[in-house]
Short mmCIF file of C-alpha atoms in Angstrom, two decimals:
data_model
loop_
_atom_site.label_atom_id
_atom_site.label_comp_id
_atom_site.label_asym_id
_atom_site.label_seq_id
_atom_site.Cartn_x
_atom_site.Cartn_y
_atom_site.Cartn_z
CA MET Z 1 18.04 13.85 -11.75
CA SER Z 2 15.81 16.89 -11.91
CA GLN Z 3 15.08 16.71 -8.21
CA SER Z 4 18.25 15.07 -6.94
CA ILE Z 5 18.08 12.75 -3.95
CA ALA Z 6 21.64 13.88 -3.25
CA GLN Z 7 20.70 17.47 -2.31
CA LYS Z 8 20.69 18.84 1.23
CA PHE Z 9 17.07 19.03 2.34
CA THR Z 10 15.21 21.58 4.42
CA PRO Z 11 11.74 20.71 5.78
CA ILE Z 12 10.16 22.63 2.89
CA SER Z 13 12.29 21.10 0.14
CA PHE Z 14 11.82 17.62 1.64
CA LEU Z 15 8.03 17.98 1.74
CA LYS Z 16 8.12 19.36 -1.81
CA PHE Z 17 10.03 16.25 -2.91
CA SER Z 18 7.72 13.87 -0.99
CA LEU Z 19 4.41 15.55 -1.81
CA PRO Z 20 4.03 13.92 -5.25
CA SER Z 21 4.44 10.49 -3.64
CA ILE Z 22 1.85 11.33 -0.99
CA ILE Z 23 -0.67 12.52 -3.56
CA MET Z 24 0.20 9.60 -5.84
CA MET Z 25 -0.51 7.02 -3.14
CA ALA Z 26 -3.74 8.80 -2.21
CA PHE Z 27 -4.91 8.62 -5.83
CA LEU Z 28 -3.90 4.96 -5.97
CA SER Z 29 -6.15 4.26 -3.00
CA PHE Z 30 -8.97 5.98 -4.89
CA TYR Z 31 -8.90 3.13 -7.43
CA THR Z 32 -10.31 0.80 -4.80
CA ILE Z 33 -12.43 3.36 -2.96
CA ILE Z 34 -14.16 4.72 -6.06
CA ASP Z 35 -14.89 1.16 -7.16
CA GLY Z 36 -16.44 0.52 -3.75
CA ILE Z 37 -18.65 3.61 -3.88
CA PHE Z 38 -19.95 2.85 -7.38
CA ILE Z 39 -20.40 -0.87 -6.63
CA SER Z 40 -22.39 -0.09 -3.49
CA ARG Z 41 -24.53 2.55 -5.17
CA TYR Z 42 -25.15 0.84 -8.53
CA VAL Z 43 -25.02 -2.88 -7.69
CA GLY Z 44 -25.63 -3.10 -3.91
CA SER Z 45 -23.97 -3.86 -0.60
CA ASN Z 46 -23.74 -7.60 -1.36
CA ALA Z 47 -21.56 -6.84 -4.38
CA LEU Z 48 -19.46 -4.53 -2.18
CA SER Z 49 -18.97 -7.40 0.27
CA ALA Z 50 -17.99 -9.70 -2.61
CA SER Z 51 -15.28 -7.33 -3.85
CA ASN Z 52 -13.75 -7.34 -0.37
CA ILE Z 53 -13.96 -11.12 0.00
CA VAL Z 54 -11.79 -11.72 -3.10
CA TYR Z 55 -9.39 -8.85 -2.40
CA PRO Z 56 -6.84 -11.10 -0.64
CA VAL Z 57 -5.82 -12.35 -4.10
CA ILE Z 58 -4.99 -8.77 -5.08
CA ASN Z 59 -3.16 -8.39 -1.77
CA ILE Z 60 -0.89 -11.28 -2.76
CA LEU Z 61 -0.14 -9.62 -6.09
CA LEU Z 62 0.56 -6.31 -4.37
CA ALA Z 63 2.71 -8.09 -1.77
CA ILE Z 64 5.05 -9.32 -4.50
CA ALA Z 65 5.00 -5.95 -6.28
CA VAL Z 66 5.72 -3.88 -3.18
CA MET Z 67 8.42 -6.30 -2.03
CA ILE Z 68 10.30 -5.94 -5.32
CA ALA Z 69 9.61 -2.19 -5.54
CA SER Z 70 10.61 -1.18 -2.00
CA GLY Z 71 13.37 -3.75 -1.62
CA GLY Z 72 14.69 -3.06 -5.09
CA ASN Z 73 14.60 0.67 -4.39
CA ALA Z 74 16.85 0.12 -1.36
CA VAL Z 75 19.35 -1.84 -3.50
CA ILE Z 76 19.26 0.61 -6.41
CA SER Z 77 19.39 3.86 -4.39
CA LYS Z 78 22.26 2.52 -2.27
CA LYS Z 79 24.24 1.66 -5.41
CA LEU Z 80 23.49 5.10 -6.85
CA GLY Z 81 24.89 6.60 -3.65
CA GLU Z 82 27.99 4.44 -4.06
CA GLY Z 83 28.41 5.59 -7.66
CA LYS Z 84 27.58 2.16 -9.19
CA ILE Z 85 25.38 3.56 -11.97
CA GLN Z 86 25.60 0.66 -14.44
CA GLU Z 87 24.80 -1.91 -11.74
CA SER Z 88 21.77 0.17 -10.78
CA LYS Z 89 20.43 0.09 -14.35
CA ASP Z 90 21.09 -3.63 -14.61
CA ASN Z 91 19.26 -4.41 -11.36
CA PHE Z 92 16.41 -2.08 -12.29
CA SER Z 93 15.74 -3.94 -15.56
CA PHE Z 94 16.02 -7.37 -13.93
CA PHE Z 95 13.61 -6.46 -11.14
CA ILE Z 96 10.96 -5.21 -13.59
CA VAL Z 97 11.08 -8.42 -15.64
CA THR Z 98 10.95 -10.55 -12.48
CA GLY Z 99 7.84 -8.70 -11.29
CA LEU Z 100 6.10 -9.16 -14.63
CA ALA Z 101 6.82 -12.90 -14.64
CA ALA Z 102 5.41 -13.26 -11.11
CA SER Z 103 2.20 -11.42 -12.05
CA ILE Z 104 1.59 -13.68 -15.05
CA ILE Z 105 2.03 -16.81 -12.91
CA LEU Z 106 -0.52 -15.55 -10.37
CA LEU Z 107 -2.94 -14.66 -13.19
CA VAL Z 108 -2.82 -18.20 -14.61
CA ILE Z 109 -3.28 -19.86 -11.20
CA THR Z 110 -6.25 -17.64 -10.31
CA ILE Z 111 -8.11 -18.24 -13.57
CA ALA Z 112 -7.49 -21.99 -13.36
CA PHE Z 113 -8.88 -22.28 -9.80
CA LEU Z 114 -11.35 -19.39 -9.74
CA THR Z 115 -14.32 -21.05 -8.02
CA PRO Z 116 -12.31 -22.93 -5.34
CA ILE Z 117 -10.39 -19.74 -4.51
CA CYS Z 118 -13.61 -17.74 -4.05
CA LYS Z 119 -15.12 -20.42 -1.80
CA LEU Z 120 -11.90 -20.71 0.20
CA LEU Z 121 -12.02 -16.95 0.84
CA GLY Z 122 -15.46 -17.27 2.41
CA ALA Z 123 -17.89 -16.52 -0.41
CA SER Z 124 -21.43 -17.58 0.51
CA ASP Z 125 -23.83 -18.94 -2.13
CA LEU Z 126 -25.38 -15.47 -2.30
CA LEU Z 127 -22.04 -13.74 -2.91
CA LEU Z 128 -20.25 -16.35 -5.06
CA PRO Z 129 -21.44 -15.08 -8.49
CA TYR Z 130 -20.30 -11.52 -7.65
CA CYS Z 131 -16.96 -12.81 -6.33
CA LYS Z 132 -16.19 -14.83 -9.47
CA GLU Z 133 -17.26 -12.02 -11.78
CA TYR Z 134 -15.11 -9.39 -10.04
CA LEU Z 135 -12.00 -11.52 -9.51
CA ARG Z 136 -12.02 -13.02 -13.03
CA THR Z 137 -11.84 -9.57 -14.62
CA THR Z 138 -9.53 -7.94 -12.08
CA ILE Z 139 -6.82 -10.60 -12.29
CA LEU Z 140 -6.55 -10.21 -16.08
CA PHE Z 141 -4.88 -6.86 -15.38
CA ALA Z 142 -2.31 -8.37 -12.97
CA PRO Z 143 0.70 -7.34 -15.15
CA ALA Z 144 -0.56 -3.73 -15.23
CA THR Z 145 -1.07 -3.76 -11.45
CA MET Z 146 2.48 -5.04 -11.00
CA LEU Z 147 4.06 -2.46 -13.31
CA GLN Z 148 2.12 0.41 -11.77
CA ALA Z 149 3.32 -0.50 -8.27
CA LEU Z 150 6.93 -0.87 -9.45
CA PHE Z 151 7.01 2.40 -11.38
CA GLN Z 152 5.39 4.38 -8.55
CA THR Z 153 8.43 3.69 -6.39
CA LEU Z 154 11.16 3.63 -9.02
CA LEU Z 155 10.14 6.91 -10.67
CA VAL Z 156 10.85 8.55 -7.29
CA THR Z 157 14.27 6.86 -7.19
CA ALA Z 158 14.89 8.11 -10.73
CA GLY Z 159 14.22 11.66 -9.50
CA LYS Z 160 10.85 11.95 -11.30
CA PRO Z 161 8.23 11.94 -8.54
CA HIS Z 162 6.06 14.46 -10.41
CA LEU Z 163 5.85 12.18 -13.45
CA GLY Z 164 4.67 9.34 -11.21
CA LEU Z 165 2.07 11.68 -9.73
CA ILE Z 166 0.78 12.80 -13.14
CA LEU Z 167 0.44 9.23 -14.37
CA THR Z 168 -1.36 8.11 -11.21
CA VAL Z 169 -3.77 11.07 -11.34
CA LEU Z 170 -4.56 10.30 -14.99
CA GLY Z 171 -5.15 6.68 -14.08
CA GLY Z 172 -7.39 7.66 -11.17
CA ILE Z 173 -9.50 10.05 -13.25
CA THR Z 174 -9.84 7.43 -15.98
CA ASN Z 175 -10.94 4.88 -13.40
CA ALA Z 176 -13.60 7.19 -11.95
CA VAL Z 177 -15.04 8.13 -15.36
CA LEU Z 178 -15.14 4.52 -16.55
CA ASP Z 179 -16.70 3.39 -13.26
CA TYR Z 180 -19.65 5.66 -13.99
CA LEU Z 181 -19.90 4.67 -17.67
CA PHE Z 182 -19.50 0.93 -17.14
CA MET Z 183 -21.73 0.57 -14.07
CA GLY Z 184 -24.18 3.38 -14.93
CA PRO Z 185 -25.28 3.72 -18.58
CA LEU Z 186 -23.72 0.41 -19.74
CA GLY Z 187 -24.91 -1.61 -16.74
CA LEU Z 188 -21.88 -3.93 -16.56
CA GLY Z 189 -22.11 -4.39 -12.77
CA VAL Z 190 -19.03 -5.52 -10.87
CA THR Z 191 -17.34 -6.48 -14.14
CA GLY Z 192 -17.48 -2.79 -15.06
CA ALA Z 193 -15.80 -1.86 -11.78
CA ALA Z 194 -12.97 -4.31 -12.40
CA LEU Z 195 -12.55 -3.15 -16.01
CA ALA Z 196 -12.42 0.50 -14.93
CA THR Z 197 -9.71 -0.22 -12.38
CA GLY Z 198 -7.66 -2.29 -14.80
CA ILE Z 199 -7.79 0.27 -17.59
CA GLY Z 200 -6.85 3.00 -15.13
CA GLN Z 201 -3.79 0.95 -14.11
CA LEU Z 202 -2.76 0.45 -17.73
CA ILE Z 203 -2.01 4.18 -18.10
CA PRO Z 204 0.93 4.40 -15.62
CA ALA Z 205 2.04 0.87 -16.57
CA ILE Z 206 2.37 1.57 -20.30
CA ALA Z 207 3.65 5.14 -19.85
CA GLY Z 208 6.29 3.93 -17.38
CA MET Z 209 7.51 1.30 -19.83
CA ILE Z 210 7.80 3.91 -22.56
CA TYR Z 211 9.58 6.41 -20.31
CA PHE Z 212 12.23 4.01 -19.02
CA TYR Z 213 12.81 2.69 -22.54
CA LEU Z 214 13.17 6.04 -24.31
CA VAL Z 215 14.66 8.38 -21.67
CA LYS Z 216 18.29 7.47 -20.98
CA GLY Z 217 18.61 8.91 -17.47
CA ASP Z 218 20.25 7.46 -14.37
CA LEU Z 219 17.74 4.59 -14.55
CA HIS Z 220 16.50 3.03 -17.79
CA PHE Z 221 16.08 -0.37 -19.42
CA VAL Z 222 19.27 -2.13 -20.44
CA ARG Z 223 20.30 -5.66 -21.37
CA PHE Z 224 20.65 -7.23 -17.95
CA THR Z 225 22.33 -10.19 -16.32
CA LEU Z 226 20.49 -12.55 -13.98
CA ASP Z 227 21.79 -11.03 -10.76
CA PHE Z 228 20.05 -13.34 -8.27
CA LYS Z 229 22.22 -12.09 -5.41
CA SER Z 230 20.81 -8.55 -5.81
CA LEU Z 231 17.30 -9.95 -6.32
CA ARG Z 232 17.63 -11.94 -3.11
CA GLN Z 233 18.82 -8.79 -1.30
CA ALA Z 234 15.89 -6.82 -2.74
CA CYS Z 235 13.44 -9.50 -1.58
CA LEU Z 236 14.98 -9.54 1.89
CA ASN Z 237 14.90 -5.73 2.08
CA GLY Z 238 11.30 -5.65 0.90
CA SER Z 239 10.17 -8.58 3.01
CA SER Z 240 8.49 -6.29 5.54
CA GLU Z 241 6.34 -4.69 2.83
CA MET Z 242 5.55 -8.15 1.49
CA VAL Z 243 4.61 -9.29 5.00
CA THR Z 244 2.32 -6.27 5.33
CA ASN Z 245 0.37 -7.11 2.18
CA LEU Z 246 0.25 -10.85 2.82
CA SER Z 247 -0.93 -10.08 6.34
CA ASN Z 248 -3.58 -7.79 4.88
CA ALA Z 249 -4.84 -10.74 2.84
CA VAL Z 250 -5.10 -13.00 5.89
CA VAL Z 251 -6.51 -10.26 8.12
CA THR Z 252 -9.13 -9.28 5.50
CA LEU Z 253 -10.18 -12.93 5.29
CA LEU Z 254 -10.37 -13.18 9.09
CA PHE Z 255 -12.34 -9.92 9.37
CA ASN Z 256 -14.83 -11.18 6.79
CA LEU Z 257 -15.28 -14.54 8.54
CA VAL Z 258 -15.75 -12.92 11.97
CA MET Z 259 -18.21 -10.32 10.68
CA MET Z 260 -20.15 -12.90 8.66
CA ARG Z 261 -20.52 -14.94 11.86
CA LEU Z 262 -21.53 -11.97 14.05
CA VAL Z 263 -23.85 -9.94 11.78
CA GLY Z 264 -23.86 -11.47 8.28
CA GLU Z 265 -23.36 -9.74 4.92
CA ALA Z 266 -24.09 -6.27 6.37
CA GLY Z 267 -21.16 -6.73 8.73
CA VAL Z 268 -18.83 -7.61 5.85
CA ALA Z 269 -19.99 -4.50 3.98
CA SER Z 270 -19.38 -2.28 7.03
CA ILE Z 271 -15.84 -3.56 7.63
CA THR Z 272 -15.19 -3.10 3.90
CA ILE Z 273 -16.04 0.61 4.18
CA ILE Z 274 -13.72 1.03 7.18
CA LEU Z 275 -10.86 -0.82 5.48
CA TYR Z 276 -11.31 1.40 2.41
CA ALA Z 277 -10.86 4.47 4.62
CA GLN Z 278 -7.84 2.89 6.30
CA PHE Z 279 -6.34 2.29 2.85
CA LEU Z 280 -6.82 5.98 2.00
CA PHE Z 281 -5.45 7.48 5.22
CA ASN Z 282 -2.54 5.06 5.51
CA SER Z 283 -1.69 5.65 1.85
CA MET Z 284 -0.63 9.17 2.82
CA TYR Z 285 1.84 7.80 5.34
CA MET Z 286 2.99 5.25 2.78
CA GLY Z 287 3.48 7.95 0.14
CA PHE Z 288 5.52 10.06 2.53
CA SER Z 289 7.67 7.06 3.44
CA MET Z 290 8.05 6.19 -0.24
CA GLY Z 291 9.36 9.70 -0.92
CA ALA Z 292 11.77 9.49 2.01
CA ALA Z 293 13.13 6.00 1.28
CA PRO Z 294 15.44 6.73 -1.70
CA ILE Z 295 16.85 9.80 0.10
CA ILE Z 296 17.57 7.73 3.21
CA GLY Z 297 19.06 4.93 1.12
CA PHE Z 298 21.25 7.32 -0.87
CA ASN Z 299 22.65 9.09 2.21
CA TYR Z 300 23.22 5.75 3.92
CA GLY Z 301 25.10 4.50 0.86
CA SER Z 302 27.20 7.69 0.64
CA LYS Z 303 27.80 7.58 4.44
CA ASN Z 304 26.43 11.11 4.92
CA LYS Z 305 25.39 10.72 8.57
CA THR Z 306 24.69 14.43 9.09
CA GLU Z 307 22.09 14.54 6.32
CA LEU Z 308 20.66 11.20 7.47
CA GLN Z 309 20.04 12.72 10.91
CA ASN Z 310 18.50 15.81 9.31
CA ILE Z 311 16.08 13.68 7.24
CA TYR Z 312 15.10 11.57 10.25
CA LYS Z 313 14.26 14.67 12.29
CA ILE Z 314 12.14 16.12 9.48
CA CYS Z 315 10.29 12.83 9.03
CA THR Z 316 9.45 12.23 12.69
CA ARG Z 317 8.10 15.75 13.15
CA PHE Z 318 5.95 15.46 10.04
CA ILE Z 319 4.59 12.07 11.08
CA LEU Z 320 3.64 13.33 14.55
CA GLY Z 321 1.66 16.28 13.19
CA ALA Z 322 0.02 14.27 10.42
CA SER Z 323 -1.04 11.51 12.82
CA ILE Z 324 -2.97 13.89 15.07
CA LEU Z 325 -4.59 15.60 12.08
CA ILE Z 326 -5.64 12.40 10.30
CA ALA Z 327 -7.05 10.81 13.47
CA ALA Z 328 -9.14 13.94 14.11
CA LEU Z 329 -10.37 14.08 10.49
CA SER Z 330 -11.28 10.39 10.54
CA PHE Z 331 -13.42 10.83 13.64
CA CYS Z 332 -15.11 14.07 12.53
CA LEU Z 333 -15.78 13.00 8.93
CA ALA Z 334 -17.02 9.50 9.77
CA ASP Z 335 -20.66 10.19 8.96
CA LEU Z 336 -19.85 11.91 5.65
CA ILE Z 337 -17.53 9.14 4.47
CA VAL Z 338 -19.96 6.33 5.36
CA ARG Z 339 -22.74 8.14 3.47
CA PHE Z 340 -20.67 7.99 0.30
CA PHE Z 341 -21.12 4.22 0.36
CA VAL Z 342 -24.53 3.57 1.91
CA THR Z 343 -27.69 5.46 2.82
CA PRO Z 344 -28.57 6.14 6.50
CA ASP Z 345 -31.60 3.82 6.32
CA SER Z 346 -29.49 0.73 5.52
CA ASP Z 347 -28.40 -1.91 8.02
CA THR Z 348 -24.77 -1.31 7.08
CA TYR Z 349 -24.82 2.42 7.92
CA ALA Z 350 -25.19 2.20 11.72
CA LEU Z 351 -22.60 -0.58 11.98
CA ALA Z 352 -20.06 1.26 9.82
CA LEU Z 353 -20.52 4.64 11.55
CA THR Z 354 -19.90 3.26 15.05
CA GLY Z 355 -16.96 1.22 13.86
CA PHE Z 356 -15.46 4.12 11.91
CA ARG Z 357 -15.30 6.39 14.97
CA ILE Z 358 -13.75 3.74 17.20
CA PHE Z 359 -11.30 2.76 14.48
CA SER Z 360 -10.02 6.34 14.09
CA ILE Z 361 -7.74 5.76 17.12
CA THR Z 362 -5.51 3.65 14.89
CA TYR Z 363 -4.25 6.66 12.90
CA LEU Z 364 -2.46 8.04 15.97
CA PHE Z 365 0.02 5.16 15.70
CA SER Z 366 -0.06 3.71 12.18
CA GLY Z 367 1.92 6.53 10.51
CA PHE Z 368 4.82 6.15 12.92
CA ASN Z 369 4.82 2.39 12.42
CA ILE Z 370 4.71 2.62 8.62
CA PHE Z 371 7.59 5.09 8.55
CA SER Z 372 9.68 3.05 11.01
CA SER Z 373 9.32 -0.09 8.90
CA SER Z 374 10.15 1.86 5.72
CA LEU Z 375 13.19 3.43 7.41
CA PHE Z 376 14.78 0.05 8.12
CA THR Z 377 13.98 -1.15 4.60
CA ALA Z 378 15.77 1.91 3.17
CA LEU Z 379 18.73 1.14 5.44
CA SER Z 380 18.84 -2.40 3.95
CA ASP Z 381 17.83 -3.86 7.33
CA GLY Z 382 15.05 -6.05 5.98
CA LYS Z 383 15.01 -8.30 9.04
CA THR Z 384 14.07 -5.53 11.50
CA SER Z 385 11.55 -4.10 9.06
CA ALA Z 386 9.94 -7.52 8.59
CA ILE Z 387 9.67 -8.08 12.35
CA ILE Z 388 7.88 -4.75 12.75
CA SER Z 389 5.50 -5.51 9.88
CA PHE Z 390 4.76 -9.05 11.05
CA THR Z 391 3.97 -7.87 14.57
CA ARG Z 392 1.95 -4.88 13.42
CA THR Z 393 -0.05 -6.28 10.51
CA PHE Z 394 -0.47 -9.91 11.47
CA LEU Z 395 0.39 -11.24 14.91
CA CYS Z 396 -1.28 -8.61 17.08
CA ILE Z 397 -4.30 -8.22 14.81
CA VAL Z 398 -4.97 -11.95 14.58
CA ILE Z 399 -4.73 -12.37 18.37
CA SER Z 400 -7.00 -9.35 18.88
CA LEU Z 401 -9.57 -10.63 16.37
CA LEU Z 402 -9.64 -14.04 18.00
CA VAL Z 403 -9.96 -12.72 21.56
CA LEU Z 404 -11.65 -9.29 21.63
CA PRO Z 405 -14.94 -10.20 19.86
CA MET Z 406 -15.51 -12.92 22.47
CA LEU Z 407 -15.12 -10.30 25.23
CA LEU Z 408 -16.60 -7.17 23.64
CA GLY Z 409 -18.72 -8.43 20.75
CA ILE Z 410 -18.73 -6.23 17.65
CA ASN Z 411 -16.72 -3.47 19.40
CA GLY Z 412 -13.90 -5.97 19.78
CA VAL Z 413 -13.68 -6.15 15.99
CA TRP Z 414 -13.35 -2.37 15.69
CA LEU Z 415 -10.64 -2.25 18.38
CA ALA Z 416 -8.48 -5.05 16.97
CA ILE Z 417 -6.34 -2.91 14.66
CA PRO Z 418 -6.01 0.14 16.99
CA ILE Z 419 -4.67 -2.11 19.75
CA ALA Z 420 -2.29 -3.83 17.32
CA GLU Z 421 -0.94 -0.47 16.10
CA PHE Z 422 -0.39 0.72 19.68
CA ILE Z 423 1.62 -2.37 20.55
CA ALA Z 424 3.61 -2.02 17.33
CA ALA Z 425 4.41 1.63 18.13
CA ILE Z 426 6.03 0.55 21.40
CA GLU Z 427 8.03 -2.06 19.48
CA CYS Z 428 9.14 0.53 16.89
CA LEU Z 429 10.39 2.91 19.58
CA SER Z 430 12.44 0.09 21.07
CA PHE Z 431 14.01 -0.82 17.72
CA LEU Z 432 14.77 2.81 16.82
CA LYS Z 433 16.68 3.36 20.06
CA GLN Z 434 18.40 -0.01 19.83
CA LYS Z 435 19.55 0.35 16.19
CA ASN Z 436 20.66 3.98 16.33
CA HIS Z 437 24.23 3.07 17.29
CA ILE Z 438 24.50 1.09 14.02
CA TYR Z 439 22.99 3.59 11.57
CA GLY Z 440 23.25 6.90 13.43
CA TYR Z 441 19.99 8.45 12.19
CA MET Z 442 19.23 10.07 15.57
CA VAL Z 443 21.19 13.01 16.92
CA LYS Z 444 22.68 11.90 20.25
#
């Protein structure tokens, strides 16, 4: 591996290794954000609301992809640390094929039940045509979405984080250019947005397939056996990441229903803008955790407790500093970010600006929670990771969304996720102290 996960890391070398994953995840989030900006500007806020209403279907696809990617990474990196190279290649190939099969099944189901799915997700008569148009086109690229998510993680495990970054940047630039062409001069509306995103995803998907077929490194495609035991372990390890994305689907639906009841379509558009920003800022934490995961898994597999403690210390210090910085940036840049989507004279603007500033509190806690969940996944402790994710991304948010709006009105909606992240941070601290005697990642 050109940048070996087996090396001894300093804070600088660790950040150098993780930086491509951070930038890569940030560019991935731009796929959705750029679509949102162009949809809002060229088609209107109702179309922006529609793209958010059907996004739970994409969340389900990403839930499967991230489960296989993160859980499979834990299995593969651990076996690499144990010196089981051939088993790693075999599992790698099997996991990729499994992910592709799952994406095709979801594609077929969505196309077959397109209208009922859109109505179930809360599409009003006004928004239904936009919802069907966007989802129909987006889901056709489900295999590319799956492969992109898998390769983003597994290229890091293969010691090629910079290649993953390059492919993601190329995909992001392609998406932005095509968004303008398809929705501007060609006037394709929300179909153009979906096409631009899909074509952008095809670049890392196809390039990743070619790389792992032609380059015979530590990980590449081989004739594989149906190792369901390893697949089950990967799914268990990645269950927390799957829970996060499935929870996002349910929470997005619940947000949309609550906002539609309180303030109508403008409310759905405003929460869409805030969730876009959350996707961007949290993607940086996710990218950092993605870069750390194979290193943690490798050192756990090789029983190098000293290096494991070193990595944990580097990670916690980075997360603390980044959390303060991102929360401050979110609050200070709220007006600028909202203006990217809507003009100040729109109904959506005032709602989104107020909500954005209140919501910025969440970034003080979300980075620590994301890293903690990823840490336990990398240590093959999928159960603990899943408990954290379920509490953080579903249980606390759902309770908050059902209770707080009744007490505080619209401000209760904005506070739902910050309160959930705060409670989850307390839970994470408890688990980290409790589990340290098993894994030994903290210096006593």
